[in-house]
Short mmCIF file of C-alpha atoms and ligand atoms in Angstrom, two decimals:
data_model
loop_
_atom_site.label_atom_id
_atom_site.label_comp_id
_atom_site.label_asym_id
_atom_site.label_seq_id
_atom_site.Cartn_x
_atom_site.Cartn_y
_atom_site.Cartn_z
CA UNK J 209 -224.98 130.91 130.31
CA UNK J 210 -224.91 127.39 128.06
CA UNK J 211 -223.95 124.65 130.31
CA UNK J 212 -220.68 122.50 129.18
CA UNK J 213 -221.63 119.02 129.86
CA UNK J 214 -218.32 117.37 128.20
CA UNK J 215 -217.16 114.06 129.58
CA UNK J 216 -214.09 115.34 131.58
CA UNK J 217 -213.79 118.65 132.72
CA UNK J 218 -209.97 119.23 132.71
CA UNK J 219 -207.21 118.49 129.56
CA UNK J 220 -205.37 115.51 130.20
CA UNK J 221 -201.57 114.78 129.18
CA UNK J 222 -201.50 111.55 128.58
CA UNK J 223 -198.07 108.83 127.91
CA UNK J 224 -199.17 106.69 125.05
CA UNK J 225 -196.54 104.62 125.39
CA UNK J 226 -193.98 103.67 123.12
CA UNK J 227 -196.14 102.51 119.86
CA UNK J 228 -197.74 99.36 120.62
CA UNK J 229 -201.57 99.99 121.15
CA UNK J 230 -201.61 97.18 124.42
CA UNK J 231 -198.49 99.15 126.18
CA UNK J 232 -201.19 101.70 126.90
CA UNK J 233 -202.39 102.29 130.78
CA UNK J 234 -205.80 101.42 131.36
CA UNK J 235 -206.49 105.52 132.22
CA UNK J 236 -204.84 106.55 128.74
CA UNK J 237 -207.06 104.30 126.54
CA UNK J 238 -209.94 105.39 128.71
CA UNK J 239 -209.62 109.09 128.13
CA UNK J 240 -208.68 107.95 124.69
CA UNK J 241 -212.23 106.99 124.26
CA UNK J 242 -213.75 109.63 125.64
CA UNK J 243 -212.17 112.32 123.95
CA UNK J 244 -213.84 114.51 121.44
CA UNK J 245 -210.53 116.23 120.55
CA UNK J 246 -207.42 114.56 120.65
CA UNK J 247 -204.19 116.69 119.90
CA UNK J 248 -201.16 114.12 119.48
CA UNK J 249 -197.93 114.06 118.30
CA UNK J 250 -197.72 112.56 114.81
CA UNK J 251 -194.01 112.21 114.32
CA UNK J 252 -193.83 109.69 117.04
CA UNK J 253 -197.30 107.75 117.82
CA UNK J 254 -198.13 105.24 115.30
CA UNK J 255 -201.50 106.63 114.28
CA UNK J 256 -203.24 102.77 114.84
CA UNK J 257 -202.86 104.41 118.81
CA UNK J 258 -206.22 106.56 117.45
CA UNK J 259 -208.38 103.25 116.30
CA UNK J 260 -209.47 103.29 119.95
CA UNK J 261 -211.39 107.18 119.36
CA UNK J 262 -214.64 107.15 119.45
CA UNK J 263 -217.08 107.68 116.18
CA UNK J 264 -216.79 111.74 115.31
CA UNK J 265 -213.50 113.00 117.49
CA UNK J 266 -211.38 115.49 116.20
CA UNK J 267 -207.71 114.51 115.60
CA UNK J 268 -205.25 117.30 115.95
CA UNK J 269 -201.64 116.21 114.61
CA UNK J 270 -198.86 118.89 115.86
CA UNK J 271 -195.64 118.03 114.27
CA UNK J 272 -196.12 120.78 111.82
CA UNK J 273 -197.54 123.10 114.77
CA UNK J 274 -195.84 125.70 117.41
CA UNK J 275 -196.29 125.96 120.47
CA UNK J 276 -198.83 129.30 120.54
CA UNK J 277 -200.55 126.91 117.97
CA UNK J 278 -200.99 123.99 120.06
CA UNK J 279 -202.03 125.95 123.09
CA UNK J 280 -204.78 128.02 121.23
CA UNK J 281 -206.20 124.75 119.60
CA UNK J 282 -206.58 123.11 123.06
CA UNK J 283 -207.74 126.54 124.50
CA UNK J 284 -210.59 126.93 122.05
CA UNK J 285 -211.78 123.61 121.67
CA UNK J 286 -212.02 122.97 125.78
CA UNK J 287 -213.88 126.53 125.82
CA UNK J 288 -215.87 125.43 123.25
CA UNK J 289 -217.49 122.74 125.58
CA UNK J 290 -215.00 119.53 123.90
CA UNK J 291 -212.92 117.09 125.81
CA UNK J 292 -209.79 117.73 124.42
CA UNK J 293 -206.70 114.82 125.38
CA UNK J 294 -203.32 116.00 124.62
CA UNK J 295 -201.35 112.37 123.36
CA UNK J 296 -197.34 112.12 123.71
CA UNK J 297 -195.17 109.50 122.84
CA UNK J 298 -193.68 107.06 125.96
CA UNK J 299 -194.08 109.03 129.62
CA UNK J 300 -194.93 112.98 129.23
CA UNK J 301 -192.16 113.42 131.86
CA UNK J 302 -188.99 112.62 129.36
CA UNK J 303 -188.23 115.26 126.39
CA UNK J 304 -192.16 115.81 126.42
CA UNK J 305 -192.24 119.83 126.30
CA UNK J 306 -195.03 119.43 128.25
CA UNK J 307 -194.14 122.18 131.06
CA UNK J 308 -194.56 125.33 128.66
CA UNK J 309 -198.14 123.83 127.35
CA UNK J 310 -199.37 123.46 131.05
CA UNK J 311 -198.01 127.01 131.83
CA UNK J 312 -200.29 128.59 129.41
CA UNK J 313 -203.10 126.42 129.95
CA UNK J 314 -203.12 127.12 133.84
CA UNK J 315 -203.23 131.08 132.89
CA UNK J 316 -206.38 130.37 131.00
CA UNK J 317 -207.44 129.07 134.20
CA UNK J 318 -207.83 125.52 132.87
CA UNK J 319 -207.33 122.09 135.23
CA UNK J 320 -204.87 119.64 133.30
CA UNK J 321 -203.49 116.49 134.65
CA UNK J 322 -200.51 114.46 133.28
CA UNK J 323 -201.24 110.07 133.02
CA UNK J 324 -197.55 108.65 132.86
CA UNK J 325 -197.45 106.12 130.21
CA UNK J 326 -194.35 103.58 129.67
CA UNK J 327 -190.93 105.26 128.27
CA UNK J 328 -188.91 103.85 125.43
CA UNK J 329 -186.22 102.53 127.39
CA UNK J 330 -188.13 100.16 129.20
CA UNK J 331 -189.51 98.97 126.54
CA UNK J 332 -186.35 98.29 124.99
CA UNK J 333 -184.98 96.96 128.04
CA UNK J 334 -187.81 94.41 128.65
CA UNK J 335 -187.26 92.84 125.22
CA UNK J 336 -183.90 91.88 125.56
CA UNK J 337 -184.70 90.45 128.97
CA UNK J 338 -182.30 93.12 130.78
CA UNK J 339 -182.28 94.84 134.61
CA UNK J 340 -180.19 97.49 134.11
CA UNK J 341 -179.64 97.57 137.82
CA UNK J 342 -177.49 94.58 138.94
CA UNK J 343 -175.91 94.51 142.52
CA UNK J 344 -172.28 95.29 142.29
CA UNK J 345 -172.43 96.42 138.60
CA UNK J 346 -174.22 99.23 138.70
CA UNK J 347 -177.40 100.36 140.61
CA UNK J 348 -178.23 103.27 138.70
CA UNK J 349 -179.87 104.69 135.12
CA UNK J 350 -178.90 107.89 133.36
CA UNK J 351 -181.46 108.95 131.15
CA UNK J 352 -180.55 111.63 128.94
CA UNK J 353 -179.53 112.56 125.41
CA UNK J 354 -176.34 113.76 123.18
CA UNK J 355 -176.70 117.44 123.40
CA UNK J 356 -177.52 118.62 119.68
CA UNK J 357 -179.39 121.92 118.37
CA UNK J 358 -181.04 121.99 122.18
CA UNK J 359 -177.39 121.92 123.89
CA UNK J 360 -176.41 120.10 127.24
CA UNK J 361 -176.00 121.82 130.67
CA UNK J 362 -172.48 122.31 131.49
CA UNK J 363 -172.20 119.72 134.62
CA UNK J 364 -174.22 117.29 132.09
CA UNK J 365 -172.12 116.68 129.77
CA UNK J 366 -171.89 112.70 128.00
CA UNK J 367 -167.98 113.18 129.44
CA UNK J 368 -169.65 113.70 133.03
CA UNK J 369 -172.10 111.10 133.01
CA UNK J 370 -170.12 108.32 131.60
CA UNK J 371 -168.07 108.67 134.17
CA UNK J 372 -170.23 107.11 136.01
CA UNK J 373 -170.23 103.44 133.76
CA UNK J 374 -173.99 103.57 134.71
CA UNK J 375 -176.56 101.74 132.31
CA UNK J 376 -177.21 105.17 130.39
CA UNK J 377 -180.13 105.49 127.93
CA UNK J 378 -179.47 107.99 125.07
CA UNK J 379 -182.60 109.56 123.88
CA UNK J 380 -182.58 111.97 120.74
CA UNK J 381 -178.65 110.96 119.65
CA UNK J 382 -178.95 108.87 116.68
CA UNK J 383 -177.50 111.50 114.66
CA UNK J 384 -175.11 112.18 117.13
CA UNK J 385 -173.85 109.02 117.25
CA UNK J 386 -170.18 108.95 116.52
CA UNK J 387 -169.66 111.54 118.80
CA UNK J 388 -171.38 109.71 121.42
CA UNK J 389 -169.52 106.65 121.04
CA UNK J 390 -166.47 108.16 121.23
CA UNK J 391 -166.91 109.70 124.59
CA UNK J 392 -168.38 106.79 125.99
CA UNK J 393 -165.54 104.37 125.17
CA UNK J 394 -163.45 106.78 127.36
CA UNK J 395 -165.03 105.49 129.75
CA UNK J 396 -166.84 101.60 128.91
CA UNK J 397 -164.61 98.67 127.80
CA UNK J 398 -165.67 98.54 124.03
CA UNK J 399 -167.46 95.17 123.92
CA UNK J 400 -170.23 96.72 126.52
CA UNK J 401 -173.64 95.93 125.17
CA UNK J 402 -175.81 98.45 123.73
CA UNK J 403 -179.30 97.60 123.05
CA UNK J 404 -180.37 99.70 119.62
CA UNK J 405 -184.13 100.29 119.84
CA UNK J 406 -185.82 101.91 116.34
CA UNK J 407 -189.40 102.40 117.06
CA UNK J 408 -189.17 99.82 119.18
CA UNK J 409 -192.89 98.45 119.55
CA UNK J 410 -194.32 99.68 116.35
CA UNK J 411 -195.21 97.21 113.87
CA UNK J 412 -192.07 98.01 111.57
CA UNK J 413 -189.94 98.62 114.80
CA UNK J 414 -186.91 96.35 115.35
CA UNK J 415 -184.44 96.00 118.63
CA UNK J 416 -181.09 94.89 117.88
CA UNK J 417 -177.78 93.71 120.97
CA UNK J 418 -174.60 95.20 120.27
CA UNK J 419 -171.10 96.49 121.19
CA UNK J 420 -170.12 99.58 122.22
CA UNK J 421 -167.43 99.69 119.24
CA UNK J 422 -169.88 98.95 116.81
CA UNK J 423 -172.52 101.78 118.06
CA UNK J 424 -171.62 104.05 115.35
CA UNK J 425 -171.20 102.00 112.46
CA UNK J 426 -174.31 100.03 113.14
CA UNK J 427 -176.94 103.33 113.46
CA UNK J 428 -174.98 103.93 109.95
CA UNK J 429 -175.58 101.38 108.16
CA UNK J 430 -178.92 101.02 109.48
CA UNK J 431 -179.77 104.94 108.91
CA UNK J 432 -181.08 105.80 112.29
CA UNK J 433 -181.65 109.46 112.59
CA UNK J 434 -185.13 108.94 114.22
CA UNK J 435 -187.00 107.74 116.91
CA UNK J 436 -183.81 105.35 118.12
CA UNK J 437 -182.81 104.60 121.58
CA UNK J 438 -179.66 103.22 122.77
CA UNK J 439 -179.52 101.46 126.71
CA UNK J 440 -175.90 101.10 127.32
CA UNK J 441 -174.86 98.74 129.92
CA UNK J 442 -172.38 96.81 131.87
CA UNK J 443 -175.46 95.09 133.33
CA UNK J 444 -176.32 93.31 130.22
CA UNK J 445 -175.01 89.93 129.80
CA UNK J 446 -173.06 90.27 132.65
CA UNK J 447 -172.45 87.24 135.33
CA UNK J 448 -172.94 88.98 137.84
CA UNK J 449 -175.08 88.71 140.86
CA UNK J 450 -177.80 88.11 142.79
CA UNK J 451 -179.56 89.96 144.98
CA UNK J 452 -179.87 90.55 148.47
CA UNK J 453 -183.50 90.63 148.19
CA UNK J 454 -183.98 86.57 147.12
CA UNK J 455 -181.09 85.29 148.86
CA UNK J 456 -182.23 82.67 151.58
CA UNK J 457 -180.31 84.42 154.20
CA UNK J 458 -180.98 87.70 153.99
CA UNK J 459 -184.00 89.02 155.94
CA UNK J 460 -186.29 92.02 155.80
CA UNK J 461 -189.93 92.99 157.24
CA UNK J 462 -191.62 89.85 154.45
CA UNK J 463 -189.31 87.01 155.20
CA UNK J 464 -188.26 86.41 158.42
CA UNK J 465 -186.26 83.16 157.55
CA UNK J 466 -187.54 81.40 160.83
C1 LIG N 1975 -189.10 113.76 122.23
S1 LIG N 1975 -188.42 112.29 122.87
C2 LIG N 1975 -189.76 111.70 123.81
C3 LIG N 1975 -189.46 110.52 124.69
C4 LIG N 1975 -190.71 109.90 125.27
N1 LIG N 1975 -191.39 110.86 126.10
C5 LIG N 1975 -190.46 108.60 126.02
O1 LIG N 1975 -190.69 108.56 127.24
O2 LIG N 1975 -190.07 107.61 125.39
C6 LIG N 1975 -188.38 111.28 121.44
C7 LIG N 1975 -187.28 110.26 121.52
O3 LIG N 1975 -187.68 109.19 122.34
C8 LIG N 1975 -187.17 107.99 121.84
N2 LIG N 1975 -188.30 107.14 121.44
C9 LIG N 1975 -189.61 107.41 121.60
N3 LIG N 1975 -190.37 106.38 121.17
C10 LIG N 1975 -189.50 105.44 120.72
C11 LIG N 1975 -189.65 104.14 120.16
N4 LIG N 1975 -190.85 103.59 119.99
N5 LIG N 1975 -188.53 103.47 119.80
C12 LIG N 1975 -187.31 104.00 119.99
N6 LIG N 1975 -187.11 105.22 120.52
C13 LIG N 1975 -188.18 105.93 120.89
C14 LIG N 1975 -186.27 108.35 120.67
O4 LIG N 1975 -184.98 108.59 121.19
C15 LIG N 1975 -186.91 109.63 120.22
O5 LIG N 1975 -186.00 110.40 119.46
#
Protein backbone atom coordinates (compact mmCIF):
# COMPACT_ATOMS: atom_id res chain seq x y z
CA UNK A 1 0.00 0.00 0.00
CA UNK A 2 1.15 3.87 -1.06
CA UNK A 3 2.16 5.62 2.01
CA UNK A 4 0.18 9.09 2.82
CA UNK A 5 2.83 11.37 3.95
CA UNK A 6 0.46 14.65 4.16
CA UNK A 7 1.38 17.29 6.69
CA UNK A 8 -1.39 16.55 9.30
CA UNK A 9 -3.00 13.45 9.58
CA UNK A 10 -6.52 14.39 10.86
CA UNK A 11 -9.19 17.30 9.31
CA UNK A 12 -9.16 20.22 11.35
CA UNK A 13 -12.25 22.67 12.08
CA UNK A 14 -10.88 25.63 12.41
CA UNK A 15 -12.61 29.45 13.82
CA UNK A 16 -11.28 31.98 11.42
CA UNK A 17 -12.43 34.55 13.26
CA UNK A 18 -14.63 37.22 12.47
CA UNK A 19 -12.97 38.70 9.05
CA UNK A 20 -9.92 40.43 9.93
CA UNK A 21 -6.86 38.26 8.78
CA UNK A 22 -4.74 39.28 12.40
CA UNK A 23 -7.95 38.08 14.63
CA UNK A 24 -6.75 34.66 13.59
CA UNK A 25 -5.16 32.15 16.42
CA UNK A 26 -1.72 31.37 15.86
CA UNK A 27 -2.93 27.33 15.31
CA UNK A 28 -5.60 28.50 12.58
CA UNK A 29 -3.11 30.43 10.36
CA UNK A 30 -0.73 27.58 10.91
CA UNK A 31 -2.91 24.84 9.56
CA UNK A 32 -3.92 27.53 7.16
CA UNK A 33 -0.54 27.18 5.67
CA UNK A 34 -0.23 23.85 5.64
CA UNK A 35 -3.25 22.88 4.04
CA UNK A 36 -3.45 21.44 0.61
CA UNK A 37 -7.28 21.59 0.64
CA UNK A 38 -9.08 24.11 2.34
CA UNK A 39 -13.01 23.83 2.34
CA UNK A 40 -14.43 27.27 3.80
CA UNK A 41 -17.39 29.01 3.99
CA UNK A 42 -17.62 31.75 1.36
CA UNK A 43 -20.69 33.62 2.42
CA UNK A 44 -19.03 34.69 5.56
CA UNK A 45 -14.98 34.71 5.44
CA UNK A 46 -13.61 37.52 3.54
CA UNK A 47 -11.67 35.51 0.99
CA UNK A 48 -8.19 37.86 1.82
CA UNK A 49 -8.43 35.03 5.06
CA UNK A 50 -6.93 32.53 2.03
CA UNK A 51 -3.75 34.96 1.04
CA UNK A 52 -2.04 33.04 3.86
CA UNK A 53 -2.43 29.31 1.59
CA UNK A 54 0.35 28.09 0.45
CA UNK A 55 1.44 28.06 -3.53
CA UNK A 56 -0.97 25.12 -5.24
CA UNK A 57 -3.87 24.41 -2.38
CA UNK A 58 -7.17 23.65 -3.36
CA UNK A 59 -9.93 26.08 -2.25
CA UNK A 60 -13.29 24.52 -1.73
CA UNK A 61 -16.11 27.31 -1.25
CA UNK A 62 -19.48 25.61 0.22
CA UNK A 63 -22.15 28.17 0.25
CA UNK A 64 -23.61 26.68 -2.82
CA UNK A 65 -22.88 23.03 -1.33
CA UNK A 66 -24.99 20.42 0.98
CA UNK A 67 -24.06 18.80 3.45
CA UNK A 68 -23.51 15.03 1.69
CA UNK A 69 -21.47 17.42 -0.63
CA UNK A 70 -19.22 18.86 1.81
CA UNK A 71 -18.62 15.61 3.60
CA UNK A 72 -17.70 13.61 0.37
CA UNK A 73 -15.28 16.47 -0.77
CA UNK A 74 -13.40 16.30 2.58
CA UNK A 75 -13.76 12.42 2.53
CA UNK A 76 -12.07 12.02 -0.83
CA UNK A 77 -9.54 14.51 -0.77
CA UNK A 78 -8.13 13.30 2.97
CA UNK A 79 -8.27 9.61 1.36
CA UNK A 80 -6.62 10.82 -1.38
CA UNK A 81 -3.43 11.53 0.77
CA UNK A 82 -4.35 15.81 1.05
CA UNK A 83 -4.51 17.86 4.17
CA UNK A 84 -7.78 19.05 3.96
CA UNK A 85 -8.77 22.25 6.74
CA UNK A 86 -12.37 22.83 7.05
CA UNK A 87 -12.55 27.11 7.62
CA UNK A 88 -15.76 28.67 9.52
CA UNK A 89 -16.51 32.02 10.25
CA UNK A 90 -15.91 33.36 14.22
CA UNK A 91 -15.71 30.08 16.80
CA UNK A 92 -16.99 26.62 15.12
CA UNK A 93 -18.97 26.23 18.39
CA UNK A 94 -21.81 29.08 17.58
CA UNK A 95 -24.39 28.36 14.55
CA UNK A 96 -21.32 26.42 12.94
CA UNK A 97 -23.23 23.08 11.76
CA UNK A 98 -20.24 21.59 12.53
CA UNK A 99 -21.71 18.49 14.66
CA UNK A 100 -23.41 16.67 11.55
CA UNK A 101 -19.94 17.12 9.42
CA UNK A 102 -17.90 15.47 12.33
CA UNK A 103 -20.60 12.71 12.62
CA UNK A 104 -19.97 11.51 9.19
CA UNK A 105 -16.43 12.05 9.17
CA UNK A 106 -15.89 9.89 12.43
CA UNK A 107 -17.92 6.92 10.52
CA UNK A 108 -15.33 7.11 7.83
CA UNK A 109 -13.10 6.51 10.60
CA UNK A 110 -11.33 9.87 10.19
CA UNK A 111 -9.58 11.96 13.37
CA UNK A 112 -10.90 15.71 13.22
CA UNK A 113 -10.24 18.31 15.76
CA UNK A 114 -12.09 21.67 16.21
CA UNK A 115 -9.40 25.17 16.83
CA UNK A 116 -11.88 27.80 18.46
CA UNK A 117 -11.32 31.02 16.81
CA UNK A 118 -12.83 34.52 18.16
CA UNK A 119 -16.85 34.95 17.78
CA UNK A 120 -18.50 38.03 16.39
CA UNK A 121 -19.71 39.35 19.50
CA UNK A 122 -16.54 39.88 21.00
CA UNK A 123 -15.39 41.43 18.41
CA UNK A 124 -18.08 43.81 18.42
CA UNK A 125 -17.92 44.19 21.99
CA UNK A 126 -14.15 45.03 22.12
CA UNK A 127 -14.61 47.93 19.68
CA UNK A 128 -16.92 49.85 21.51
CA UNK A 129 -14.80 49.36 24.61
CA UNK A 130 -17.72 47.30 26.44
CA UNK A 131 -17.72 44.33 29.39
CA UNK A 132 -20.89 43.09 29.06
CA UNK A 133 -20.57 41.73 32.54
CA UNK A 134 -20.70 44.59 35.13
CA UNK A 135 -21.20 43.79 38.93
CA UNK A 136 -24.71 44.58 39.91
CA UNK A 137 -25.94 45.07 36.27
CA UNK A 138 -25.77 42.01 34.96
CA UNK A 139 -23.20 39.11 35.15
CA UNK A 140 -24.33 37.14 32.38
CA UNK A 141 -24.42 36.78 28.22
CA UNK A 142 -27.18 35.18 26.19
CA UNK A 143 -26.02 34.24 22.98
CA UNK A 144 -28.58 33.22 20.68
CA UNK A 145 -30.67 34.25 17.68
CA UNK A 146 -34.44 35.34 16.61
CA UNK A 147 -35.87 32.04 15.72
CA UNK A 148 -36.57 32.25 11.80
CA UNK A 149 -36.87 29.32 9.06
CA UNK A 150 -34.67 27.11 11.80
CA UNK A 151 -37.35 27.85 14.72
CA UNK A 152 -36.56 28.38 18.55
CA UNK A 153 -36.98 25.71 21.30
CA UNK A 154 -40.01 26.28 23.24
CA UNK A 155 -38.30 27.29 26.80
CA UNK A 156 -35.98 29.58 24.41
CA UNK A 157 -37.97 31.81 23.30
CA UNK A 158 -36.63 35.94 22.85
CA UNK A 159 -39.86 36.42 25.49
CA UNK A 160 -37.90 33.91 27.91
CA UNK A 161 -34.57 35.17 27.64
CA UNK A 162 -35.21 38.80 27.86
CA UNK A 163 -36.55 38.24 30.83
CA UNK A 164 -33.56 38.00 32.05
CA UNK A 165 -32.28 41.97 31.00
CA UNK A 166 -28.94 40.08 30.38
CA UNK A 167 -26.41 41.62 27.75
CA UNK A 168 -27.95 39.28 24.91
CA UNK A 169 -26.18 38.92 21.53
CA UNK A 170 -28.58 38.23 18.59
CA UNK A 171 -26.96 36.23 15.94
CA UNK A 172 -28.83 35.49 12.54
CA UNK A 173 -31.91 38.24 13.32
CA UNK A 174 -31.30 41.07 11.11
CA UNK A 175 -34.25 40.24 9.18
CA UNK A 176 -36.06 39.55 12.12
CA UNK A 177 -35.56 42.62 13.52
CA UNK A 178 -38.80 44.34 14.29
CA UNK A 179 -39.99 41.45 15.83
CA UNK A 180 -37.07 41.28 17.98
CA UNK A 181 -37.25 44.68 19.14
CA UNK A 182 -40.52 44.48 20.08
CA UNK A 183 -40.14 41.67 22.49
CA UNK A 184 -37.18 43.00 23.93
CA UNK A 185 -38.60 46.40 24.91
CA UNK A 186 -41.05 44.29 27.03
CA UNK A 187 -38.56 43.82 28.89
CA UNK A 188 -35.33 46.73 28.46
CA UNK A 189 -36.04 50.46 29.08
CA UNK A 190 -35.91 51.69 25.36
CA UNK A 191 -32.79 53.88 25.46
CA UNK A 192 -30.62 50.51 26.31
CA UNK A 193 -27.65 50.45 24.02
CA UNK A 194 -27.36 48.10 21.27
CA UNK A 195 -24.14 47.79 19.56
CA UNK A 196 -25.01 47.02 15.56
CA UNK A 197 -22.06 45.04 14.17
CA UNK A 198 -22.19 44.47 10.00
CA UNK A 199 -19.24 42.44 9.15
CA UNK A 200 -17.72 43.82 11.79
CA UNK A 201 -13.82 43.43 11.06
CA UNK A 202 -13.91 43.16 7.35
CA UNK A 203 -12.52 45.89 5.45
CA UNK A 204 -16.07 47.32 4.40
CA UNK A 205 -17.45 46.30 7.92
CA UNK A 206 -18.80 49.11 10.14
CA UNK A 207 -19.99 48.99 14.09
CA UNK A 208 -22.46 51.48 14.98
CA UNK A 209 -24.01 52.45 19.29
CA UNK A 210 -27.57 52.67 19.49
CA UNK A 211 -30.96 52.53 21.31
CA UNK A 212 -33.05 49.89 21.79
CA UNK A 213 -36.04 52.01 20.15
CA UNK A 214 -34.15 52.69 17.24
CA UNK A 215 -33.00 48.84 16.62
CA UNK A 216 -35.46 48.37 13.97
CA UNK A 217 -35.47 51.40 12.09
CA UNK A 218 -31.73 51.61 12.02
CA UNK A 219 -31.04 47.76 10.46
CA UNK A 220 -33.76 49.39 7.92
CA UNK A 221 -32.41 52.02 6.77
CA UNK A 222 -29.12 50.55 6.76
CA UNK A 223 -30.43 47.19 4.92
CA UNK A 224 -28.98 44.62 7.20
CA UNK A 225 -30.20 41.23 6.30
CA UNK A 226 -26.65 39.71 6.56
CA UNK A 227 -23.89 38.93 8.54
CA UNK A 228 -25.16 41.62 11.45
CA UNK A 229 -24.88 41.23 15.10
CA UNK A 230 -26.61 43.07 17.71
CA UNK A 231 -25.01 43.00 21.72
CA UNK A 232 -27.77 44.41 23.73
CA UNK A 233 -26.93 45.72 27.05
CA UNK A 234 -27.66 47.47 30.22
CA UNK A 235 -23.90 47.18 30.79
CA UNK A 236 -23.00 49.60 28.16
CA UNK A 237 -22.56 53.07 29.17
CA UNK A 238 -23.75 52.37 32.35
CA UNK A 239 -22.21 54.05 35.74
CA UNK A 240 -22.07 51.39 37.33
CA UNK A 241 -19.47 49.61 39.27
CA UNK A 242 -16.45 48.32 40.11
CA UNK A 243 -15.36 45.23 40.90
CA UNK A 244 -14.62 43.22 43.74
CA UNK A 245 -11.64 41.91 42.08
CA UNK A 246 -9.51 45.55 42.00
CA UNK A 247 -10.95 47.00 44.97
CA UNK A 248 -8.12 47.66 47.64
CA UNK A 249 -10.01 45.86 50.24
CA UNK A 250 -11.08 42.96 48.95
CA UNK A 251 -8.73 39.95 49.19
CA UNK A 252 -8.27 36.64 47.42
CA UNK A 253 -5.34 33.90 47.06
CA UNK A 254 -3.01 37.01 44.75
CA UNK A 255 -3.43 39.94 47.04
CA UNK A 256 -3.32 39.53 50.45
CA UNK A 257 -3.62 43.35 51.28
CA UNK A 258 -0.96 43.02 54.16
C1 LIG B 1 -23.85 30.96 10.91
S1 LIG B 1 -23.57 32.19 12.12
C2 LIG B 1 -21.94 31.80 12.60
C3 LIG B 1 -21.43 32.55 13.80
C4 LIG B 1 -19.95 32.36 13.99
N1 LIG B 1 -19.65 30.98 14.23
C5 LIG B 1 -19.36 33.24 15.10
O1 LIG B 1 -18.88 32.70 16.10
O2 LIG B 1 -19.35 34.47 14.94
C6 LIG B 1 -23.43 33.62 11.13
C7 LIG B 1 -23.85 34.85 11.88
O3 LIG B 1 -22.82 35.27 12.74
C8 LIG B 1 -22.77 36.66 12.80
N2 LIG B 1 -21.50 37.11 12.23
C9 LIG B 1 -20.48 36.34 11.81
N3 LIG B 1 -19.44 37.09 11.40
C10 LIG B 1 -19.82 38.38 11.57
C11 LIG B 1 -19.18 39.63 11.36
N4 LIG B 1 -17.94 39.72 10.89
N5 LIG B 1 -19.88 40.76 11.64
C12 LIG B 1 -21.13 40.69 12.13
N6 LIG B 1 -21.78 39.54 12.36
C13 LIG B 1 -21.13 38.40 12.10
C14 LIG B 1 -23.97 37.17 12.01
O4 LIG B 1 -25.06 37.24 12.89
C15 LIG B 1 -24.15 36.05 11.03
O5 LIG B 1 -25.47 36.04 10.50
Amino acid sequence: MEKIERMDNKISFIGAGPGDPELLTLKALKKIKIADVIIWTDSLIPEKILDFAKEGSEKIKTSSLNLEQITSIMIKKFQAGKTVIRLHDGDPCLFGAIKEQIEILKKEKIEIEVIPGVSAFQVAAAYHEAELTIPDVTQTIILTRAGGRTGMPKKESLKDLAKHNSSLCLYLSARHVKRSQETLLEFYPPETKVIVGFRVSWDDGWTSLIELKDMANFSIEKKLIRTTIYIISPAINTSQNRSNLYNPSYKHLFRNNK
